[in-house]
Amino acid sequence: MKNTFDYIIAGGGCAGLSLAYSLLNSSLKNQSILIIDLDSKKSNDRTWCYWTEQPTHFDHIVHRSWSKLAFADDKGELVSEISPLRYEMIKGIDFYDYMWSEISKHPNVEFLNARISDIGCNDEQAYVVVGQVRFFAKKVFDSCFNLGRLQSIARNDYHFQLQHFLGWVIETKENCFTSDVATIMDFRTEQEGQTRFFYVLPLSQNKALVEFTIFSSNLLNKNNYEKTIKKYLNEQLNIQDYTVKEEEYGIIPMTDAPFPEHPSPHIIPIGIKGNGAKPTTGYAFIRIQEQVKEITTQLEQNYEQIRLKSSKQRFKFYDTLLLHILEYNGAKSKYIFSRLFRHNPFKIILSFLDERTSIWNEMSIFASLPFIPFLKALYQTKIKTRKNKRYKELISSQNQRA
Ligand SMILES: Cc1cc2nc3c(=O)[nH]c(=O)nc-3n(C[C@H](O)[C@H](O)[C@H](O)COP(=O)(O)OP(=O)(O)OC[C@H]3O[C@@H](n4cnc5c(N)ncnc54)[C@H](O)[C@@H]3O)c2cc1C
């Protein structure tokens, strides 16, 4: 194998493969590309859901699509039509298979199934180290994300929460699910001072992905997720007789820490590592597609330094306030989400989460929310931006007193 390429894609997951696909569908399709991943992506390691009203490159591999979404809490279930938006699900394995069926048509793309131990650069180019070998390229696109490293950067000066979840695809003997409604948040579970909800995606009338999701600083033992899923199935969905067909576990960082945007003009972080996930929801799939499109366009136009568009300041600010509440006042979040979903059209909420609303829409959303937790978050976040080193202790002691 040669050791110099035009581009190296470090990590062939969602962002890496999406970028390769995008480059191969552009005027750069003849550039030499090396994709390196320690996993050859032969299993269904996750499912991706997103909402859109536009056609995507992946329409033919969409596994399931819903035009109605539900929110539930102790007051009951609220169902809303979201068309022209569609809430869609893609299975990881279908995505990887499709990407590789397209990428492998191009002999200028090589794949190396190996662990990367280092990525660095000099003035002219970047390099990637695998074992004893160093591979060079004009640009390295890096999606090898390390949760522990981000956590240690973010922990002191920024908000940092983990979105962690265990999901089961279950099959029941009886028909138990309304197959055209996807439940994006069901808060009918003990909150334990955190944000805890269920996510239920019916795949048919007797099959569904049932996922227990938590926003918190620490993970649970597997046993605790399982116990809570069983209780929810039993007590809320009234399902006793079922078989678990598949399992999905994941952790997504939720933070306002600015990830290193451009370590060098030759190394471009992409995907989760390149700020691809919305800090307050963890949704990343569509943002990653937009990110790789932007990178491709800038490369086609010979930009020396890739500059990815970041969120508007006001959306960053809203994310910071909500992250603050999730981190320091988690017990309030069930009420906040309840007000959000019960007092605003679902389509506006989705548009808000996509950062596409107008200021007027946002004012109307905020008017529907309890203002005391937000005022408190505003005040406490101000202390934080003054870089008070004792921030965490200060807020905790204030919260204890309140
Ligand atoms: C279980 C799960 C479900 C999710 N569901 C959704 C969803 O429904 N909707 C949504 O919008 N987002 C979802 N997300 C969030 C986000 O879309 C995914 O995490 C997405 O895969 C991020 O893409 P990425 O390319 O940044 O990371 P990945 O897809 O994780 O790709 C990174 C790749 O780098 C490789 N790698 C890492 N370190 C090394 C190394 N040292 N050497 C070589 N290779 C390395 C990994 O093997 C991996 O293939 C989900 C995340 C998870 C974990």
Tab-separated table of C-alpha atoms and ligand atoms in Angstrom:
chain	number	residue	atom	x	y	z
A	1	MET	CA	0.000	0.000	0.000
A	2	LYS	CA	1.323	3.481	-0.822
A	3	ASN	CA	1.712	5.943	2.033
A	4	THR	CA	0.717	9.293	0.512
A	5	PHE	CA	-2.859	10.252	-0.410
A	6	ASP	CA	-4.756	13.399	-1.306
A	7	TYR	CA	-7.147	12.860	1.621
A	8	ILE	CA	-7.180	10.552	4.615
A	9	ILE	CA	-10.464	9.931	6.397
A	10	ALA	CA	-9.705	8.846	9.948
A	11	GLY	CA	-12.755	6.897	11.142
A	12	GLY	CA	-15.186	5.361	8.651
A	13	GLY	CA	-18.422	5.769	10.595
A	14	CYS	CA	-21.307	8.107	9.807
A	15	ALA	CA	-19.246	11.230	9.076
A	16	GLY	CA	-16.262	9.499	7.462
A	17	LEU	CA	-18.333	7.438	5.026
A	18	SER	CA	-20.700	10.350	4.322
A	19	LEU	CA	-17.690	12.516	3.459
A	20	ALA	CA	-16.191	9.858	1.174
A	21	TYR	CA	-19.569	9.474	-0.564
A	22	SER	CA	-19.889	13.228	-0.966
A	23	LEU	CA	-16.354	13.606	-2.394
A	24	LEU	CA	-16.987	10.757	-4.845
A	25	ASN	CA	-20.102	12.542	-6.068
A	26	SER	CA	-18.217	15.783	-6.706
A	27	SER	CA	-15.542	17.089	-9.044
A	28	LEU	CA	-13.007	15.618	-6.567
A	29	LYS	CA	-14.006	12.044	-7.352
A	30	ASN	CA	-10.565	11.161	-8.737
A	31	GLN	CA	-8.572	12.249	-5.674
A	32	SER	CA	-6.833	9.431	-3.837
A	33	ILE	CA	-8.518	8.682	-0.507
A	34	LEU	CA	-7.571	6.399	2.362
A	35	ILE	CA	-10.273	5.487	4.908
A	36	ILE	CA	-8.984	4.002	8.180
A	37	ASP	CA	-11.217	2.405	10.794
A	38	LEU	CA	-10.627	-0.198	13.478
A	39	ASP	CA	-14.111	-1.561	12.777
A	40	SER	CA	-15.057	-2.878	9.339
A	41	LYS	CA	-18.758	-2.042	9.982
A	42	LYS	CA	-20.343	-5.414	9.390
A	43	SER	CA	-22.901	-5.180	12.190
A	44	ASN	CA	-25.971	-3.087	12.919
A	45	ASP	CA	-24.319	-1.077	15.698
A	46	ARG	CA	-26.947	1.716	15.744
A	47	THR	CA	-30.024	3.169	14.087
A	48	TRP	CA	-30.245	6.780	12.978
A	49	CYS	CA	-33.419	8.815	13.119
A	50	TYR	CA	-33.929	12.325	11.864
A	51	TRP	CA	-36.679	14.551	10.523
A	52	THR	CA	-36.697	16.219	7.141
A	53	GLU	CA	-39.004	17.360	4.395
A	54	GLN	CA	-36.325	17.223	1.704
A	55	PRO	CA	-35.312	14.154	-0.296
A	56	THR	CA	-31.997	12.706	0.978
A	57	HIS	CA	-29.379	10.402	-0.581
A	58	PHE	CA	-30.674	7.709	1.721
A	59	ASP	CA	-34.392	7.627	0.881
A	60	HIS	CA	-34.115	4.118	-0.625
A	61	ILE	CA	-32.597	2.669	2.581
A	62	VAL	CA	-35.054	4.276	4.985
A	63	HIS	CA	-36.261	1.420	7.167
A	64	ARG	CA	-39.323	3.156	8.592
A	65	SER	CA	-40.910	6.580	8.289
A	66	TRP	CA	-43.560	8.261	10.478
A	67	SER	CA	-45.686	11.322	9.834
A	68	LYS	CA	-47.007	11.521	13.404
A	69	LEU	CA	-45.045	12.051	16.618
A	70	ALA	CA	-46.148	11.656	20.214
A	71	PHE	CA	-45.089	13.173	23.528
A	72	ALA	CA	-46.272	11.626	26.808
A	73	ASP	CA	-46.154	12.410	30.509
A	74	ASP	CA	-48.430	11.958	33.529
A	75	LYS	CA	-51.120	14.051	31.803
A	76	GLY	CA	-51.342	11.490	28.971
A	77	GLU	CA	-50.244	11.194	25.376
A	78	LEU	CA	-50.219	14.020	22.852
A	79	VAL	CA	-50.062	13.036	19.167
A	80	SER	CA	-49.296	15.460	16.376
A	81	GLU	CA	-49.153	15.265	12.588
A	82	ILE	CA	-45.805	16.648	11.356
A	83	SER	CA	-46.174	16.481	7.564
A	84	PRO	CA	-44.651	17.744	5.279
A	85	LEU	CA	-41.858	16.652	7.663
A	86	ARG	CA	-41.095	12.938	7.937
A	87	TYR	CA	-39.451	11.296	10.937
A	88	GLU	CA	-37.242	8.583	9.432
A	89	MET	CA	-35.141	5.670	10.620
A	90	ILE	CA	-32.084	4.185	8.905
A	91	LYS	CA	-30.440	1.023	10.195
A	92	GLY	CA	-26.690	1.376	10.655
A	93	ILE	CA	-25.950	-1.769	8.683
A	94	ASP	CA	-28.031	-0.587	5.682
A	95	PHE	CA	-26.140	2.707	5.736
A	96	TYR	CA	-22.697	1.020	5.919
A	97	ASP	CA	-23.593	-1.515	3.189
A	98	TYR	CA	-24.924	1.160	0.851
A	99	MET	CA	-21.952	3.469	1.445
A	100	TRP	CA	-19.442	0.683	0.801
A	101	SER	CA	-21.310	-0.563	-2.288
A	102	GLU	CA	-20.885	2.944	-3.749
A	103	ILE	CA	-17.362	3.643	-2.437
A	104	SER	CA	-15.965	0.322	-3.661
A	105	LYS	CA	-16.795	1.297	-7.272
A	106	HIS	CA	-13.867	3.734	-7.030
A	107	PRO	CA	-10.375	2.184	-7.201
A	108	ASN	CA	-8.850	5.459	-5.979
A	109	VAL	CA	-10.320	4.805	-2.496
A	110	GLU	CA	-8.503	2.389	-0.183
A	111	PHE	CA	-9.611	1.035	3.193
A	112	LEU	CA	-7.363	0.076	6.075
A	113	ASN	CA	-8.908	-1.881	8.931
A	114	ALA	CA	-6.637	-0.753	11.789
A	115	ARG	CA	-6.363	1.357	14.930
A	116	ILE	CA	-4.977	4.885	14.540
A	117	SER	CA	-2.526	5.756	17.309
A	118	ASP	CA	-1.758	9.357	16.373
A	119	ILE	CA	-2.713	12.176	14.027
A	120	GLY	CA	-0.430	15.166	13.508
A	121	CYS	CA	0.915	17.590	10.945
A	122	ASN	CA	3.827	19.683	9.743
A	123	ASP	CA	3.679	22.891	7.694
A	124	GLU	CA	2.828	21.156	4.429
A	125	GLN	CA	0.731	18.155	5.290
A	126	ALA	CA	-0.880	15.969	7.920
A	127	TYR	CA	-0.087	12.412	8.911
A	128	VAL	CA	-1.820	9.464	10.525
A	129	VAL	CA	0.084	6.812	12.432
A	130	VAL	CA	-0.982	3.156	12.324
A	131	GLY	CA	1.403	0.761	14.070
A	132	GLN	CA	4.864	1.602	12.774
A	133	VAL	CA	3.555	3.207	9.561
A	134	ARG	CA	2.928	6.886	8.895
A	135	PHE	CA	0.425	7.848	6.139
A	136	PHE	CA	0.525	11.393	4.701
A	137	ALA	CA	-2.116	13.600	3.068
A	138	LYS	CA	-2.887	17.234	2.201
A	139	LYS	CA	-5.898	16.950	4.485
A	140	VAL	CA	-6.878	14.510	7.206
A	141	PHE	CA	-10.555	14.403	8.194
A	142	ASP	CA	-10.683	13.195	11.764
A	143	SER	CA	-13.783	11.575	13.297
A	144	CYS	CA	-11.944	9.404	15.859
A	145	PHE	CA	-13.772	10.781	18.787
A	146	ASN	CA	-12.622	10.157	22.349
A	147	LEU	CA	-15.331	10.778	24.938
A	148	GLY	CA	-12.927	10.758	27.914
A	149	ARG	CA	-10.747	13.444	26.353
A	150	LEU	CA	-13.658	15.731	25.567
A	151	GLN	CA	-15.038	15.202	29.057
A	152	SER	CA	-11.746	16.231	30.629
A	153	ILE	CA	-11.548	19.378	28.449
A	154	ALA	CA	-15.181	20.347	29.072
A	155	ARG	CA	-15.579	19.386	32.702
A	156	ASN	CA	-14.115	22.483	34.343
A	157	ASP	CA	-15.209	25.364	32.175
A	158	TYR	CA	-18.260	24.211	30.243
A	159	HIS	CA	-21.488	22.284	30.653
A	160	PHE	CA	-21.167	18.597	30.007
A	161	GLN	CA	-23.825	15.908	30.157
A	162	LEU	CA	-24.015	12.416	28.766
A	163	GLN	CA	-27.003	11.269	26.786
A	164	HIS	CA	-26.968	7.534	27.377
A	165	PHE	CA	-29.501	4.950	26.353
A	166	LEU	CA	-30.276	1.281	26.115
A	167	GLY	CA	-32.839	0.216	23.530
A	168	TRP	CA	-34.480	-3.124	22.835
A	169	VAL	CA	-36.196	-4.106	19.621
A	170	ILE	CA	-39.001	-6.244	20.994
A	171	GLU	CA	-41.554	-8.451	19.279
A	172	THR	CA	-44.922	-9.217	20.879
A	173	LYS	CA	-47.474	-11.970	20.165
A	174	GLU	CA	-50.424	-9.557	20.237
A	175	ASN	CA	-50.566	-6.299	18.285
A	176	CYS	CA	-49.513	-3.682	20.838
A	177	PHE	CA	-48.283	-0.661	18.871
A	178	THR	CA	-49.862	2.091	16.795
A	179	SER	CA	-47.447	1.717	13.958
A	180	ASP	CA	-47.831	5.170	12.408
A	181	VAL	CA	-46.909	7.121	15.582
A	182	ALA	CA	-43.335	7.480	16.903
A	183	THR	CA	-43.083	8.515	20.558
A	184	ILE	CA	-40.093	10.807	20.844
A	185	MET	CA	-40.377	11.439	24.602
A	186	ASP	CA	-42.409	9.572	27.192
A	187	PHE	CA	-41.624	10.847	30.672
A	188	ARG	CA	-43.722	8.250	32.489
A	189	THR	CA	-40.760	6.883	34.429
A	190	GLU	CA	-39.047	7.866	37.705
A	191	GLN	CA	-36.832	10.914	37.098
A	192	GLU	CA	-34.391	10.472	40.019
A	193	GLY	CA	-33.525	14.187	39.788
A	194	GLN	CA	-32.371	13.736	36.153
A	195	THR	CA	-33.940	13.826	32.707
A	196	ARG	CA	-35.248	10.319	31.993
A	197	PHE	CA	-37.613	9.302	29.244
A	198	PHE	CA	-38.596	6.543	26.835
A	199	TYR	CA	-38.371	6.639	23.073
A	200	VAL	CA	-40.686	4.200	21.288
A	201	LEU	CA	-40.423	3.594	17.562
A	202	PRO	CA	-42.995	1.081	16.321
A	203	LEU	CA	-41.676	-0.941	13.382
A	204	SER	CA	-45.005	-2.740	12.941
A	205	GLN	CA	-48.037	-3.416	15.124
A	206	ASN	CA	-46.140	-6.081	17.064
A	207	LYS	CA	-42.544	-4.880	16.862
A	208	ALA	CA	-40.881	-1.733	18.244
A	209	LEU	CA	-37.630	-0.189	19.383
A	210	VAL	CA	-38.154	0.773	23.031
A	211	GLU	CA	-35.292	2.871	24.351
A	212	PHE	CA	-34.628	4.202	27.850
A	213	THR	CA	-32.724	7.506	27.636
A	214	ILE	CA	-31.077	9.546	30.383
A	215	PHE	CA	-29.319	12.924	30.396
A	216	SER	CA	-26.903	12.914	33.327
A	217	SER	CA	-23.261	13.123	34.357
A	218	ASN	CA	-22.847	9.420	35.080
A	219	LEU	CA	-23.777	6.175	33.385
A	220	LEU	CA	-25.898	3.408	34.941
A	221	ASN	CA	-25.178	-0.283	35.348
A	222	LYS	CA	-26.679	-2.269	32.495
A	223	ASN	CA	-28.969	-3.975	34.972
A	224	ASN	CA	-30.599	-0.643	35.891
A	225	TYR	CA	-31.478	0.233	32.303
A	226	GLU	CA	-32.928	-3.247	31.817
A	227	LYS	CA	-35.017	-3.143	34.991
A	228	THR	CA	-36.473	0.229	33.999
A	229	ILE	CA	-37.325	-0.953	30.468
A	230	LYS	CA	-39.100	-4.035	31.852
A	231	LYS	CA	-41.071	-1.882	34.298
A	232	TYR	CA	-42.076	0.569	31.556
A	233	LEU	CA	-43.185	-2.215	29.207
A	234	ASN	CA	-45.180	-3.798	31.970
A	235	GLU	CA	-46.742	-0.772	33.659
A	236	GLN	CA	-47.068	1.841	30.920
A	237	LEU	CA	-47.450	-0.196	27.738
A	238	ASN	CA	-49.104	-3.156	29.430
A	239	ILE	CA	-46.833	-5.615	27.612
A	240	GLN	CA	-45.777	-8.747	29.487
A	241	ASP	CA	-45.146	-11.240	26.732
A	242	TYR	CA	-42.340	-10.197	24.391
A	243	THR	CA	-39.031	-11.316	22.909
A	244	VAL	CA	-35.970	-9.071	22.705
A	245	LYS	CA	-34.689	-9.291	19.126
A	246	GLU	CA	-31.912	-6.679	19.137
A	247	GLU	CA	-30.211	-4.323	21.571
A	248	GLU	CA	-28.742	-0.851	21.061
A	249	TYR	CA	-26.565	1.003	23.568
A	250	GLY	CA	-25.108	4.440	23.038
A	251	ILE	CA	-23.542	7.478	24.661
A	252	ILE	CA	-23.632	10.901	23.030
A	253	PRO	CA	-21.891	13.934	24.583
A	254	MET	CA	-24.069	16.993	25.242
A	255	THR	CA	-21.845	20.007	25.737
A	256	ASP	CA	-21.313	23.659	24.887
A	257	ALA	CA	-17.530	23.198	24.941
A	258	PRO	CA	-16.073	24.550	21.697
A	259	PHE	CA	-14.326	21.493	20.249
A	260	PRO	CA	-10.947	22.401	18.708
A	261	GLU	CA	-12.258	23.687	15.416
A	262	HIS	CA	-9.121	23.737	13.322
A	263	PRO	CA	-6.097	22.131	14.967
A	264	SER	CA	-4.335	22.922	11.681
A	265	PRO	CA	-5.374	23.736	8.097
A	266	HIS	CA	-4.443	20.110	7.336
A	267	ILE	CA	-6.548	18.397	10.036
A	268	ILE	CA	-10.297	18.879	9.981
A	269	PRO	CA	-12.409	17.346	12.768
A	270	ILE	CA	-15.709	15.970	11.453
A	271	GLY	CA	-18.812	14.253	12.857
A	272	ILE	CA	-19.287	14.333	16.617
A	273	LYS	CA	-15.668	15.448	16.936
A	274	GLY	CA	-16.380	18.400	14.630
A	275	ASN	CA	-19.364	19.662	16.671
A	276	GLY	CA	-21.738	17.552	14.576
A	277	ALA	CA	-24.252	16.831	17.354
A	278	LYS	CA	-26.822	19.372	18.545
A	279	PRO	CA	-25.713	19.907	22.182
A	280	THR	CA	-29.171	19.673	23.723
A	281	THR	CA	-30.597	16.764	21.707
A	282	GLY	CA	-27.679	14.642	20.469
A	283	TYR	CA	-29.235	14.496	16.981
A	284	ALA	CA	-26.346	14.533	14.518
A	285	PHE	CA	-27.218	12.632	11.346
A	286	ILE	CA	-28.598	15.532	9.290
A	287	ARG	CA	-26.051	18.002	10.690
A	288	ILE	CA	-23.282	15.635	9.584
A	289	GLN	CA	-24.745	15.475	6.048
A	290	GLU	CA	-24.745	19.289	5.943
A	291	GLN	CA	-21.198	19.382	7.322
A	292	VAL	CA	-19.761	17.043	4.660
A	293	LYS	CA	-21.554	18.971	1.901
A	294	GLU	CA	-19.958	22.197	3.137
A	295	ILE	CA	-16.499	20.585	3.299
A	296	THR	CA	-16.849	19.194	-0.237
A	297	THR	CA	-17.875	22.585	-1.617
A	298	GLN	CA	-14.939	24.350	0.068
A	299	LEU	CA	-12.476	21.722	-1.161
A	300	GLU	CA	-13.856	22.057	-4.691
A	301	GLN	CA	-13.243	25.786	-4.429
A	302	ASN	CA	-9.663	25.176	-3.236
A	303	TYR	CA	-10.094	26.788	0.185
A	304	GLU	CA	-6.775	26.604	2.028
A	305	GLN	CA	-8.568	26.488	5.395
A	306	ILE	CA	-11.916	24.731	5.754
A	307	ARG	CA	-14.295	26.938	7.752
A	308	LEU	CA	-17.407	25.151	8.895
A	309	LYS	CA	-20.481	27.216	9.611
A	310	SER	CA	-21.296	27.131	13.300
A	311	SER	CA	-24.641	27.702	15.027
A	312	LYS	CA	-25.894	31.264	15.394
A	313	GLN	CA	-24.946	32.859	18.727
A	314	ARG	CA	-28.512	32.936	19.993
A	315	PHE	CA	-28.961	29.172	19.458
A	316	LYS	CA	-25.669	28.526	21.257
A	317	PHE	CA	-26.984	30.652	24.093
A	318	TYR	CA	-30.300	28.716	24.283
A	319	ASP	CA	-28.321	25.451	24.297
A	320	THR	CA	-26.154	26.716	27.147
A	321	LEU	CA	-29.188	27.688	29.235
A	322	LEU	CA	-30.893	24.345	28.708
A	323	LEU	CA	-27.672	22.407	29.335
A	324	HIS	CA	-27.265	24.355	32.546
A	325	ILE	CA	-30.754	23.360	33.688
A	326	LEU	CA	-30.161	19.718	32.697
A	327	GLU	CA	-26.895	19.660	34.636
A	328	TYR	CA	-27.846	21.570	37.786
A	329	ASN	CA	-31.611	21.426	37.922
A	330	GLY	CA	-32.428	18.115	36.203
A	331	ALA	CA	-35.540	17.563	38.311
A	332	LYS	CA	-37.184	20.520	36.484
A	333	SER	CA	-36.627	19.234	32.974
A	334	LYS	CA	-39.701	16.971	32.825
A	335	TYR	CA	-41.885	20.009	33.506
A	336	ILE	CA	-39.981	22.131	30.975
A	337	PHE	CA	-40.366	19.516	28.206
A	338	SER	CA	-44.014	19.071	29.129
A	339	ARG	CA	-44.649	22.827	28.749
A	340	LEU	CA	-42.659	22.862	25.513
A	341	PHE	CA	-44.638	20.053	23.860
A	342	ARG	CA	-48.049	20.896	25.286
A	343	HIS	CA	-47.925	24.599	24.374
A	344	ASN	CA	-46.183	24.666	20.991
A	345	PRO	CA	-46.884	23.032	17.613
A	346	PHE	CA	-44.583	20.029	17.112
A	347	LYS	CA	-43.461	21.352	13.733
A	348	ILE	CA	-42.263	24.593	15.350
A	349	ILE	CA	-40.412	22.628	18.045
A	350	LEU	CA	-38.636	20.541	15.382
A	351	SER	CA	-37.781	23.671	13.459
A	352	PHE	CA	-36.443	25.245	16.690
A	353	LEU	CA	-34.262	22.179	17.313
A	354	ASP	CA	-33.011	22.524	13.731
A	355	GLU	CA	-32.150	26.164	14.546
A	356	ARG	CA	-34.396	27.412	11.742
A	357	THR	CA	-36.990	29.398	13.714
A	358	SER	CA	-37.426	33.170	13.679
A	359	ILE	CA	-36.882	35.265	16.819
A	360	TRP	CA	-40.712	35.612	17.056
A	361	ASN	CA	-41.149	31.834	17.083
A	362	GLU	CA	-38.484	31.630	19.793
A	363	MET	CA	-40.125	34.350	21.913
A	364	SER	CA	-43.381	32.453	21.732
A	365	ILE	CA	-41.647	29.198	22.739
A	366	PHE	CA	-39.905	30.861	25.694
A	367	ALA	CA	-43.170	32.489	26.792
A	368	SER	CA	-44.609	28.975	27.171
A	369	LEU	CA	-41.774	27.786	29.442
A	370	PRO	CA	-41.400	28.314	33.199
A	371	PHE	CA	-39.153	31.360	33.431
A	372	ILE	CA	-37.604	30.899	36.899
A	373	PRO	CA	-35.278	27.972	35.949
A	374	PHE	CA	-34.188	29.938	32.865
A	375	LEU	CA	-33.602	33.164	34.831
A	376	LYS	CA	-31.582	31.225	37.352
A	377	ALA	CA	-29.619	29.547	34.557
A	378	LEU	CA	-29.046	32.951	32.932
A	379	TYR	CA	-27.657	34.406	36.162
A	380	GLN	CA	-25.520	31.394	37.003
A	381	THR	CA	-24.177	31.065	33.457
A	382	LYS	CA	-23.091	34.701	33.639
A	383	ILE	CA	-20.951	33.839	36.612
A	384	LYS	CA	-19.522	31.027	34.574
A	385	THR	CA	-18.592	33.181	31.596
A	386	ARG	CA	-16.580	35.336	33.980
A	387	LYS	CA	-14.427	32.217	34.208
A	388	ASN	CA	-14.874	31.803	37.901
A	389	LYS	CA	-12.721	28.795	38.658
A	390	ARG	CA	-14.891	27.814	41.590
A	391	TYR	CA	-17.962	27.820	39.363
A	392	LYS	CA	-19.158	24.278	39.991
A	393	GLU	CA	-18.842	24.558	43.783
A	394	LEU	CA	-20.528	27.958	43.743
A	395	ILE	CA	-23.555	26.811	41.731
A	396	SER	CA	-23.937	23.639	43.781
A	397	SER	CA	-23.898	25.604	47.023
A	398	GLN	CA	-26.439	28.100	45.595
A	399	ASN	CA	-28.672	25.235	44.495
A	400	GLN	CA	-28.441	23.620	47.893
A	401	ARG	CA	-29.475	26.865	49.526
A	402	ALA	CA	-32.385	27.430	47.052
B	1	LIG	C1	-26.180	4.067	19.410
B	1	LIG	C2	-26.293	5.453	18.819
B	1	LIG	C3	-27.487	5.857	18.225
B	1	LIG	C4	-27.587	7.148	17.676
B	1	LIG	N1	-28.773	7.518	17.107
B	1	LIG	C5	-28.864	8.716	16.529
B	1	LIG	C6	-30.074	9.090	15.877
B	1	LIG	O1	-31.072	8.377	15.902
B	1	LIG	N2	-30.105	10.281	15.228
B	1	LIG	C7	-29.033	11.114	15.191
B	1	LIG	O2	-29.103	12.179	14.550
B	1	LIG	N3	-27.883	10.814	15.833
B	1	LIG	C8	-27.778	9.624	16.500
B	1	LIG	N4	-26.618	9.295	17.132
B	1	LIG	C9	-25.526	10.317	17.214
B	1	LIG	C10	-24.633	10.367	15.950
B	1	LIG	O3	-25.420	10.495	14.796
B	1	LIG	C11	-23.788	9.115	15.820
B	1	LIG	O4	-22.964	9.000	16.940
B	1	LIG	C12	-22.926	9.129	14.563
B	1	LIG	O5	-22.502	7.821	14.323
B	1	LIG	C13	-21.743	10.094	14.690
B	1	LIG	O6	-20.928	9.980	13.558
B	1	LIG	P1	-19.343	10.070	13.648
B	1	LIG	O7	-18.823	9.766	12.319
B	1	LIG	O8	-18.956	11.314	14.329
B	1	LIG	O9	-18.950	8.897	14.661
B	1	LIG	P2	-18.998	7.291	14.372
B	1	LIG	O10	-20.128	6.979	13.459
B	1	LIG	O11	-18.976	6.690	15.710
B	1	LIG	O12	-17.641	7.054	13.599
B	1	LIG	C14	-16.376	7.169	14.198
B	1	LIG	C15	-15.542	6.017	13.672
B	1	LIG	O13	-14.205	6.175	14.121
B	1	LIG	C16	-13.681	4.889	14.403
B	1	LIG	N5	-12.571	5.062	15.316
B	1	LIG	C17	-12.578	5.660	16.547
B	1	LIG	N6	-11.340	5.674	17.071
B	1	LIG	C18	-10.519	5.067	16.164
B	1	LIG	C19	-9.122	4.785	16.120
B	1	LIG	N7	-8.310	5.123	17.134
B	1	LIG	N8	-8.639	4.158	15.044
B	1	LIG	C20	-9.432	3.816	14.005
B	1	LIG	N9	-10.771	4.062	13.974
B	1	LIG	C21	-11.293	4.690	15.042
B	1	LIG	C22	-14.856	4.132	15.017
B	1	LIG	O14	-14.685	2.729	14.875
B	1	LIG	C23	-16.026	4.667	14.196
B	1	LIG	O15	-16.335	3.836	13.101
B	1	LIG	C24	-26.479	8.038	17.707
B	1	LIG	C25	-25.304	7.622	18.337
B	1	LIG	C26	-25.210	6.366	18.890
B	1	LIG	C27	-23.914	5.968	19.579
